[in-house]
Coordinates of C-alpha atoms in Angstrom, one line a residue:
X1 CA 0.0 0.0 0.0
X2 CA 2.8 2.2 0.8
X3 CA 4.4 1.8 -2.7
X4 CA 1.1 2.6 -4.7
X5 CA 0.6 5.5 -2.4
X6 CA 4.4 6.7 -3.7
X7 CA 3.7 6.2 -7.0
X8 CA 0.6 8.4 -7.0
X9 CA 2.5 11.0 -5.0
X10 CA 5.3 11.0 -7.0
X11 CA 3.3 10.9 -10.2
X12 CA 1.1 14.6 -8.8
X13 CA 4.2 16.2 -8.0
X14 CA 5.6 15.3 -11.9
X15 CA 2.5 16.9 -13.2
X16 CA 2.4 19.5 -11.3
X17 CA 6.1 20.3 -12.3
X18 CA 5.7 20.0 -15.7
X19 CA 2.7 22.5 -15.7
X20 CA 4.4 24.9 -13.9
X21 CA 7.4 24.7 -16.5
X22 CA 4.9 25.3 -19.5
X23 CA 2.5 27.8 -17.8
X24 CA 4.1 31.0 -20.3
X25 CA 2.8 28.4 -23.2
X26 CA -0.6 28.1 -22.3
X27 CA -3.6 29.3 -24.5
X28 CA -5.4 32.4 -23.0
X29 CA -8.9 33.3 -24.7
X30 CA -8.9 36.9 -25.6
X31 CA -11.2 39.2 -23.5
X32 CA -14.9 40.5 -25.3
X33 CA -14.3 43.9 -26.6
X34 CA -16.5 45.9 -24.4
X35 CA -20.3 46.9 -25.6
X36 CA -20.7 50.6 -26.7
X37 CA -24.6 51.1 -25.5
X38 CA -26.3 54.2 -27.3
X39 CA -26.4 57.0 -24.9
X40 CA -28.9 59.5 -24.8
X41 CA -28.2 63.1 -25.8
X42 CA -30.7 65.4 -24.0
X43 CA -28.5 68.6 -24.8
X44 CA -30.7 69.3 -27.7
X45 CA -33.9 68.0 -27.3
X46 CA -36.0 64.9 -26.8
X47 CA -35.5 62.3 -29.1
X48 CA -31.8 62.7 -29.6
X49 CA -29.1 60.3 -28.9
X50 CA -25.1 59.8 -29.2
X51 CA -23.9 58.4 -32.5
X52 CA -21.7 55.7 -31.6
X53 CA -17.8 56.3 -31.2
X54 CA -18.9 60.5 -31.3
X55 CA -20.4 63.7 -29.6
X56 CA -22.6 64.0 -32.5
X57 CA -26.2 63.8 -31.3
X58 CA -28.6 62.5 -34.4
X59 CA -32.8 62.4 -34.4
X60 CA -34.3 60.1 -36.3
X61 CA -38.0 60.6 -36.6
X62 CA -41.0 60.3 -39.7
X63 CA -45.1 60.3 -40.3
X64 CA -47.2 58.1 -42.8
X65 CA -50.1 59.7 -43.9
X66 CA -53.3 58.6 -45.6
X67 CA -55.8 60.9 -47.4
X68 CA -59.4 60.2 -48.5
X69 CA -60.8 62.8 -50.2
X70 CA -64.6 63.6 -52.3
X71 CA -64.1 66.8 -54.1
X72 CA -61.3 68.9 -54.3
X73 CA -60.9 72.5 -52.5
X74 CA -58.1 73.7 -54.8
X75 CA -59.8 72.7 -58.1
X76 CA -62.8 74.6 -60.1
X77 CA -65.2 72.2 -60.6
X78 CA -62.9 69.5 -58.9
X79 CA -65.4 66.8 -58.6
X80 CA -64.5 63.2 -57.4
X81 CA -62.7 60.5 -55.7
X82 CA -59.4 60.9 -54.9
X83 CA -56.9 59.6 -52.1
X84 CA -53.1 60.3 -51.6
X85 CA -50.4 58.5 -49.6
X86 CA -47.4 60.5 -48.0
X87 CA -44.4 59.2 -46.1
X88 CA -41.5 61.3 -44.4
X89 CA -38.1 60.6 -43.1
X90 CA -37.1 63.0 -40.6
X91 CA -33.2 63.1 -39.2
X92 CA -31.6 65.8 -37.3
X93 CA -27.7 66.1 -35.7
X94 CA -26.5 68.3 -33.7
X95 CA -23.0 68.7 -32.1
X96 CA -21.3 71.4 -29.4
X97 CA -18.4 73.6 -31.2
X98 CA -16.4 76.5 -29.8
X99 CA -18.9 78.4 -32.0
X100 CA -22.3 77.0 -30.3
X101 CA -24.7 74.8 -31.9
X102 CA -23.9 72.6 -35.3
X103 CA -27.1 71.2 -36.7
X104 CA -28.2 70.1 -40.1
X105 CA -32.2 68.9 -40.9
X106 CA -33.3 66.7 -43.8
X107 CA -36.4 65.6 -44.9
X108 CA -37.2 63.4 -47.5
X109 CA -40.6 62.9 -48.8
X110 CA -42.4 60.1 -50.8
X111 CA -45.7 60.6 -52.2
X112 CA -48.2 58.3 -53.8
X113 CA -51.0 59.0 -56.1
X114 CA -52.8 56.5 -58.0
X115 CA -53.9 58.6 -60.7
X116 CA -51.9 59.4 -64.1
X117 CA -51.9 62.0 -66.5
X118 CA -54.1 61.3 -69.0
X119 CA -52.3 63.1 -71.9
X120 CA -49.2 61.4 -71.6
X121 CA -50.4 57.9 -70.5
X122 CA -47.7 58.4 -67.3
X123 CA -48.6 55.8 -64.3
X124 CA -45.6 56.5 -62.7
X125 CA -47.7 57.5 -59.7
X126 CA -45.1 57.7 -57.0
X127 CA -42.8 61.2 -56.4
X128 CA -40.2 61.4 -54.5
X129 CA -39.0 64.8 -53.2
X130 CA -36.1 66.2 -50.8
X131 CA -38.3 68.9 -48.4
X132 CA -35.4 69.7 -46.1
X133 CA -31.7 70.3 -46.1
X134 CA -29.9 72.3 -44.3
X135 CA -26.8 73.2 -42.2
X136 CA -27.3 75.5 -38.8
X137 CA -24.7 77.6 -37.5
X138 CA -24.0 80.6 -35.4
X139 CA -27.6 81.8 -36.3
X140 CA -27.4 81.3 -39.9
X141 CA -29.1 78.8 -42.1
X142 CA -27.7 78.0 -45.0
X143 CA -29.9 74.9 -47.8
X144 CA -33.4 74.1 -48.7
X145 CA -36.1 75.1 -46.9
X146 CA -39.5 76.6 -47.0
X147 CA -39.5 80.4 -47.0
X148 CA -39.2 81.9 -43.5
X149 CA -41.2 84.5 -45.2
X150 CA -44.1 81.5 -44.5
X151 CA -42.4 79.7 -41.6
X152 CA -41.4 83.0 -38.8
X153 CA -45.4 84.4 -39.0
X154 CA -46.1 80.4 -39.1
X155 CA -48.3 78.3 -41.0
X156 CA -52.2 79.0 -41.6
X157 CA -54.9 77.3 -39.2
X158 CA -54.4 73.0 -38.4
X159 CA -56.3 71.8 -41.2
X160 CA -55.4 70.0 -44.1
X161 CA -56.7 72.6 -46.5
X162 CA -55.0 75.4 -45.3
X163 CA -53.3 77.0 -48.4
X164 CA -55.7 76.8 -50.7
X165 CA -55.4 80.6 -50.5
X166 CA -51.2 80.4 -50.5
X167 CA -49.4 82.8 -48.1
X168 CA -45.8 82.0 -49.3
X169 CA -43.2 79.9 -51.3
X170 CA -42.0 76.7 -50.1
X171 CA -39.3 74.7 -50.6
X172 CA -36.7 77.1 -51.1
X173 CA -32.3 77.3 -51.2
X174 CA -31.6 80.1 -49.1
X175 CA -28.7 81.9 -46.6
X176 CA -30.7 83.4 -43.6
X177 CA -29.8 84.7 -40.3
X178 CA -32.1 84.7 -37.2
X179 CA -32.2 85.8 -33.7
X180 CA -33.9 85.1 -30.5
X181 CA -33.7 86.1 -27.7
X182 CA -35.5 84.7 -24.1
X183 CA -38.1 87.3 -24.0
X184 CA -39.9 86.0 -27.2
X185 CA -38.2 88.6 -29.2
X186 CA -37.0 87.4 -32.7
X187 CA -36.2 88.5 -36.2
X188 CA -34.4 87.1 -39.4
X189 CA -33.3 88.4 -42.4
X190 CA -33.1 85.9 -45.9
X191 CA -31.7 85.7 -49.1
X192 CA -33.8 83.3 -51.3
X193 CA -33.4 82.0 -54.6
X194 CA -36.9 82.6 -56.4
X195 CA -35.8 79.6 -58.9
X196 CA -37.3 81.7 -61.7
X197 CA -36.6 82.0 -65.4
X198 CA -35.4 85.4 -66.5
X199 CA -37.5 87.2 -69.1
X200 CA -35.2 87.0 -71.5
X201 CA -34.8 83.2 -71.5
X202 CA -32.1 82.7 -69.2
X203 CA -31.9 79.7 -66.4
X204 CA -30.8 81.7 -63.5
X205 CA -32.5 84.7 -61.7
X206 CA -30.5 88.0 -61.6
X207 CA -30.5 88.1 -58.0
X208 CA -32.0 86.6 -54.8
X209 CA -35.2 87.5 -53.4
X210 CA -35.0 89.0 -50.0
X211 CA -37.0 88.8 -47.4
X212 CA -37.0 89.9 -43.4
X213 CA -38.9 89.7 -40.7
X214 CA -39.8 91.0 -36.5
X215 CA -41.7 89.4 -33.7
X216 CA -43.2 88.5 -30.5
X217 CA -44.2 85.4 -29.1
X218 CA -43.9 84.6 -25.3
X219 CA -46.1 81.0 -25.7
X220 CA -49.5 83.2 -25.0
X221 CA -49.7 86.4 -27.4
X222 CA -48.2 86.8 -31.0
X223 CA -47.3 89.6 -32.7
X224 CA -45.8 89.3 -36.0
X225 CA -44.3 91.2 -39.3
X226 CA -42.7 90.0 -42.2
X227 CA -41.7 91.0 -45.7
X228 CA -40.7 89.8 -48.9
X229 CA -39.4 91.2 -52.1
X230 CA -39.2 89.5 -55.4
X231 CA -36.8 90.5 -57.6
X232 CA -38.4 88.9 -60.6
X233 CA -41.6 90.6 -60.6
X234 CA -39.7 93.8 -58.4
X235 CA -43.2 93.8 -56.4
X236 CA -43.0 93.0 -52.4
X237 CA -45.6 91.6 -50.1
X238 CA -45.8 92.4 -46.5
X239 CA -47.6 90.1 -43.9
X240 CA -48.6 90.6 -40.5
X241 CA -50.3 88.2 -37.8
X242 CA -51.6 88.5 -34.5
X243 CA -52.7 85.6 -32.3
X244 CA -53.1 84.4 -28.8
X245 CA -53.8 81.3 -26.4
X246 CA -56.9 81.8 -23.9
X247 CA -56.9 78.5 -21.7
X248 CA -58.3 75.6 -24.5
X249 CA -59.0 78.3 -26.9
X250 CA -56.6 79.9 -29.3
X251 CA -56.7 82.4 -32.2
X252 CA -55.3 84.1 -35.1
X253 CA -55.9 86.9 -37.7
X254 CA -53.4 86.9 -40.5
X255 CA -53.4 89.7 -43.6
X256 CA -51.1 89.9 -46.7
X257 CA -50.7 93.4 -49.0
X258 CA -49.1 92.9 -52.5
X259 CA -47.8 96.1 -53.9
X260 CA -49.2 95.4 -57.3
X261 CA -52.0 93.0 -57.3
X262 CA -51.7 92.5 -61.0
X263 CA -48.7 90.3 -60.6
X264 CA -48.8 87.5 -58.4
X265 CA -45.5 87.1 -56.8
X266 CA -43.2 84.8 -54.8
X267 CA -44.6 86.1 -52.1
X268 CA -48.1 86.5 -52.8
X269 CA -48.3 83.3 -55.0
X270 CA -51.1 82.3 -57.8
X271 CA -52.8 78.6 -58.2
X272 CA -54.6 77.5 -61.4
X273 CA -56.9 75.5 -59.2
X274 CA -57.1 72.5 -61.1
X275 CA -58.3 72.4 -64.4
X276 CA -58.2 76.0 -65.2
X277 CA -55.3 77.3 -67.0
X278 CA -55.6 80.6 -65.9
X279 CA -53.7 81.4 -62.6
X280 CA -55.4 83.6 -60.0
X281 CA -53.7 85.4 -57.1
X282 CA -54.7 87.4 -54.3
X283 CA -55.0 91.0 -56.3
X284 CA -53.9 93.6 -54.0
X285 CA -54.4 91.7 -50.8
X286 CA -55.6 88.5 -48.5
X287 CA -56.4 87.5 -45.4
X288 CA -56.7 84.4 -43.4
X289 CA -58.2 83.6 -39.6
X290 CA -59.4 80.4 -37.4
X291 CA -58.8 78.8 -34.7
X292 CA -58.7 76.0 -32.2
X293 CA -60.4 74.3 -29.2
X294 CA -59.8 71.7 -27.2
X295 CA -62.1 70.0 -26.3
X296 CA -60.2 67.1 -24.4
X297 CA -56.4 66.0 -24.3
X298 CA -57.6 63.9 -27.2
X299 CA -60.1 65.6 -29.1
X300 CA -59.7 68.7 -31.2
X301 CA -61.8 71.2 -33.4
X302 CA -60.5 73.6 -36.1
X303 CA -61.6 76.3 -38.5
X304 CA -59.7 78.7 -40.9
X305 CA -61.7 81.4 -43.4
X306 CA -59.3 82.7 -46.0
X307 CA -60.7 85.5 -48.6
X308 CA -58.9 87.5 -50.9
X309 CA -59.5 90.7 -53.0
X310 CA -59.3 88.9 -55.9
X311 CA -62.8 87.1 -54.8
X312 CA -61.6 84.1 -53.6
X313 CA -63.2 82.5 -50.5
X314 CA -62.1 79.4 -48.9
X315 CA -63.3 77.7 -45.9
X316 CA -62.5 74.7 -43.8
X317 CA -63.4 73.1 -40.8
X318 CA -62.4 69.9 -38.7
X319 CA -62.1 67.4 -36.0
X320 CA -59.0 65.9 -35.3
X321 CA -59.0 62.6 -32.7
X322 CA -55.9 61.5 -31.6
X323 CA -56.9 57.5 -30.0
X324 CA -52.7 57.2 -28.8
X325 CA -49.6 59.9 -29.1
X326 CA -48.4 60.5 -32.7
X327 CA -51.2 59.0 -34.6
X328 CA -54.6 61.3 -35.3
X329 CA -58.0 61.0 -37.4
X330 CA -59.1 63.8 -38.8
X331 CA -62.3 64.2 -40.6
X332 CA -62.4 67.7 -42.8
X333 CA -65.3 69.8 -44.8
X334 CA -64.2 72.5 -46.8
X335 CA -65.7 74.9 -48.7
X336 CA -64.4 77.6 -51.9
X337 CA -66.3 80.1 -54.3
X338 CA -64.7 81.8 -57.1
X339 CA -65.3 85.1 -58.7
X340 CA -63.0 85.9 -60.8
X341 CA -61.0 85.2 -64.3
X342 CA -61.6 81.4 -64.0
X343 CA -65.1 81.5 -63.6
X344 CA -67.9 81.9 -60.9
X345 CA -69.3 79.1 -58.9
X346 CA -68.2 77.2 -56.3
X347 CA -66.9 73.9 -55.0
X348 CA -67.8 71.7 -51.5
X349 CA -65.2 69.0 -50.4
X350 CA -64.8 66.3 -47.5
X351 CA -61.9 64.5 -46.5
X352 CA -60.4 62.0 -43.3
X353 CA -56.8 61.9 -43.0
X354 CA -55.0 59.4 -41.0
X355 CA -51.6 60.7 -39.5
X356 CA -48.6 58.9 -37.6
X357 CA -45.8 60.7 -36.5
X358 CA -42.6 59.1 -34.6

């Protein structure tokens, strides 16, 4: 017993020897490289987070949107069935500099409509369009946006039909600088590219359109100015609006002068409505008012009137349910009469949109 008890000795103290001697040869499994978790970047904003491996902060965000419509508000006798799918890509970065803020905005639209051109046979139904891009910096704006001639006095009432009477160009390349400052002050000034052929047949405009703008807006009252001259037709347009918040009730009264109301402008932009061939603008001026009420966190009403001194009335009313956050029904009745170069009579519409935003 005392011999095999030796040997096994003996034998564990070999082993463990030799595994001492050849410990520097062994195998060692590399460590996992350590997971890089997307941090939130609140610095700008909700919905912003870290791109990996940077301090750039990027947004990603989009809406689908689904329209149903009998009649049609922006066409003279614009009788009918007609729907239209939208979808929108939203991204956004921003990053700190020694300079403040660096941002750039995109949006990309795609568009839908199953109807086709009749004199050219064309089914290709779907348009795809770039909406947004720009770069921010030090309070300018430099890219493509829509006018801030339409965007600093801010859009018309919440309903879907709420240019039918246009107040100002969209989708624009433009350098503009703006300023604001914590009281609700702000103003901007824009140079915009009209896009426009010359008269004499050229592909470029002479020069930029300009356009500028003043206001208030401490979240309760507004009071706003802006102006915009088109170098094209050398006529200008100035714009004012007023509005204001009392408890679930809010207002507004916008009003537009063209200096000459012969030549729709830029700024105070004509519409063929439809199947006329004849554009119609404002004339020498335009005005547009509404509303809101809230009638619950979830339910909505809305109304804009919109009337022009070229006799143009437009009218539009709706409900807008929203059953969860970012998604809305929205059942619409409009209304417009014409009086003018493209005939007289008028022209009733309904509509429900469906809306998701994320």
């Amino acid at each position: 017993m005392m011999g095999i008890k030796g040997l096994f000795l003996g034998s564990a103290a070999a082993l463990a020897a030799f595994s001492g001697a050849n410990a520097a040869d062994a195998i060692v499994a590399a460590e996992p490289e350590p997971m890089e978790y997307v941090r939130v970047c609140d610095a700008f904003g909700t919905g912003y987070f870290y791109i990996p491996g940077t301090e750039t902060c990027l947004k990603v965000g989009g809406r689908v949107r689904f329209d149903v419509k009998v009649g049609n508000a922006y066409a003279f006798k614009g009788d009918g069935l007609f729907t239209n799918l939208r979808s929108e890509i939203y991204t956004s970065s921003a990053s700190d500099t020694e300079w403040g803020a660096l941002k750039t905005n995109m949006t990309a639209r795609f568009e839908y409509n199953p109807r086709y051109d009749v004199s050219t046979l064309d089914s290709n139904n779907t348009r795809t369009r770039l909406m947004v891009a720009t770069i921010e910096f030090g309070g300018f704006t430099v890219g493509l946006q829509d006018s801030m001639f339409e965007t600093f006095t801010y859009y018309a009432g919440n309903v879907a039909n709420d240019d039918v009477i246009d107040y100002g160009p969209s989708e624009v390349a433009m350098i503009a600088y703006s300023y604001k400052a914590d009281n609700g002050f702000a103003a901007f000034l824009a140079l915009e590219d009209d896009g426009q052929i010359k008269s004499d047949g050229g592909s470029a405009s002479d020069w930029p359109n300009v356009a500028g703008g003043i206001k208030y807006d401490d979240g309760t009252y507004l009071a706003a100015l802006a102006a915009g001259y088109d170098e094209s037709a050398e006529e200008a347009v100035i714009k004012a609006r007023i509005g204001g918040k009392f408890g679930p009730l809010s207002v507004f009264l916008m009003g537009a002068w063209n200096t000459d109301g012969d030549i729709p402008n830029s700024y105070a932009p004509a519409s063929r409505y439809g199947t006329s061939s004849t554009p119609v603008g404002w004339g020498d001026w335009a005005v547009w008012g509404g509303g809101a009420y809230k009638f619950t966190d979830k339910l909505t009403g809305n109304l804009q009137v919109a009337y022009t001194d070229s006799k143009i009335l437009a009218a539009t009313a709706n409900v807008q349910w929203s059953p969860a956050a970012g998604f809305f029904i929205a059942p619409e009745l409009g209304y417009t009469s014409w009086d003018n170069a493209i005939g007289d009579g008028d022209q009733w519409s309904g509509m429900v949109r469906f809306q998701r935003t994320f």
